[in-house]
Tab-separated table of C-alpha atoms in Angstrom:
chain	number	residue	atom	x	y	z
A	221	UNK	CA	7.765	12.997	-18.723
A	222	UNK	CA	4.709	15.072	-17.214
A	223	UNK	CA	3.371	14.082	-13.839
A	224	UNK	CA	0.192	15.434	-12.674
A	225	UNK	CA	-0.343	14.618	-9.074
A	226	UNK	CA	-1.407	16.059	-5.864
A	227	UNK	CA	1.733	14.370	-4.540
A	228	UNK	CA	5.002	16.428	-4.385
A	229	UNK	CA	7.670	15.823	-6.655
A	230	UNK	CA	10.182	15.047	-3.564
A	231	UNK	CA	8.218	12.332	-2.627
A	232	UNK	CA	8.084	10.766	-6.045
A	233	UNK	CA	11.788	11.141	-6.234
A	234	UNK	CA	13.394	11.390	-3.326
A	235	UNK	CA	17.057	12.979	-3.651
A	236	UNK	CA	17.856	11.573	-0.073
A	237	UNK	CA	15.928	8.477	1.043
A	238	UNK	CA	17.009	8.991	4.962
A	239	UNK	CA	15.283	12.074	4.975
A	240	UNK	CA	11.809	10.165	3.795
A	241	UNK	CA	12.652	7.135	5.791
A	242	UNK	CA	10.347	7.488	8.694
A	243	UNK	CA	7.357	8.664	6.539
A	244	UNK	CA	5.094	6.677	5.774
A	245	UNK	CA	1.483	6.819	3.249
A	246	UNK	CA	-1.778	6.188	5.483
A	247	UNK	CA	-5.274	6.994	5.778
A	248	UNK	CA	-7.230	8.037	8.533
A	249	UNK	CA	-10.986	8.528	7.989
A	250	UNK	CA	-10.654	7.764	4.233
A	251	UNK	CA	-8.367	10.629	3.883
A	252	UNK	CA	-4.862	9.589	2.423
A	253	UNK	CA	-1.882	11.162	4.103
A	254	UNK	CA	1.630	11.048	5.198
A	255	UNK	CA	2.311	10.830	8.157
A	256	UNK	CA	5.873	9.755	10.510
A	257	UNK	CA	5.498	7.997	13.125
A	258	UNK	CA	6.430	8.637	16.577
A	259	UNK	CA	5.908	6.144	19.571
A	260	UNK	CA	2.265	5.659	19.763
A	261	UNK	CA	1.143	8.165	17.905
A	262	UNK	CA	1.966	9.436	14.076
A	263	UNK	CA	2.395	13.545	13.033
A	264	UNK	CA	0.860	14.462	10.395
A	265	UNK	CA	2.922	15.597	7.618
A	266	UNK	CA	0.977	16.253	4.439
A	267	UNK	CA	-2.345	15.324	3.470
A	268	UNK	CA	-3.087	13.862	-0.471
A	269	UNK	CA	-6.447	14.568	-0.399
A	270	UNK	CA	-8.271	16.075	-3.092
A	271	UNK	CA	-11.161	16.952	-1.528
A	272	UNK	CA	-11.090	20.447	-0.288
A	273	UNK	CA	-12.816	19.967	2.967
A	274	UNK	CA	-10.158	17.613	3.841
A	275	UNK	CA	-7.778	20.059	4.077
A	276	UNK	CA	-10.395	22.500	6.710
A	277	UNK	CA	-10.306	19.594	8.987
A	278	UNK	CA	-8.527	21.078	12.570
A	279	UNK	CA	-7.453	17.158	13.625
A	280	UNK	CA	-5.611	16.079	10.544
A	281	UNK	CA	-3.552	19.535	9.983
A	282	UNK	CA	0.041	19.218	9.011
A	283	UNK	CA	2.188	18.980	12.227
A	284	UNK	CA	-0.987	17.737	14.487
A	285	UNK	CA	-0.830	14.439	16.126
A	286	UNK	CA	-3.156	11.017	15.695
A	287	UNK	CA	-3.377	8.369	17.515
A	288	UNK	CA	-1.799	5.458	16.122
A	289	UNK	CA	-4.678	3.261	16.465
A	290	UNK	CA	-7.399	5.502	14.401
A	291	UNK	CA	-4.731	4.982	11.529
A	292	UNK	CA	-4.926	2.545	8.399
A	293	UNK	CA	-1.659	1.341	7.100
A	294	UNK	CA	-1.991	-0.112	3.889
């Protein structure tokens, strides 16, 4: 089976599920991510974008935090 997708592999299949448990697949401006959350506010941990000027954007950089509020769960 071939998978082409901007999403990693480990996230597709997990090997350990506790590791991914806290992650969770937002958006925040119309830009999907993943993000974990912690307290009030969620830190960035990949963005799924494939938009390239998604990735330029300072506020949504892997490790950076948003506010919990600007975020769309779906």
């Amino acid at each position: 089976m071939i998978i082409h997708s901007i999403v990693p592999q480990e996230h597709i299949f997990p090997a350990n599920q506790e590791v991914f448990s806290n992650q969770t697949e937002c958006t925040w401006n119309n830009v999907p991510m993943l993000v974990e959350k912690e307290g009030s506010k969620c830190r960035v941990i990949r963005i799924m974008s494939s938009n390239p000027a998604d990735y330029l954007n300072g506020n949504i950089q892997p490790g950076s935090y948003v506010n919990i509020n600007e975020i769309n769960f779906s």
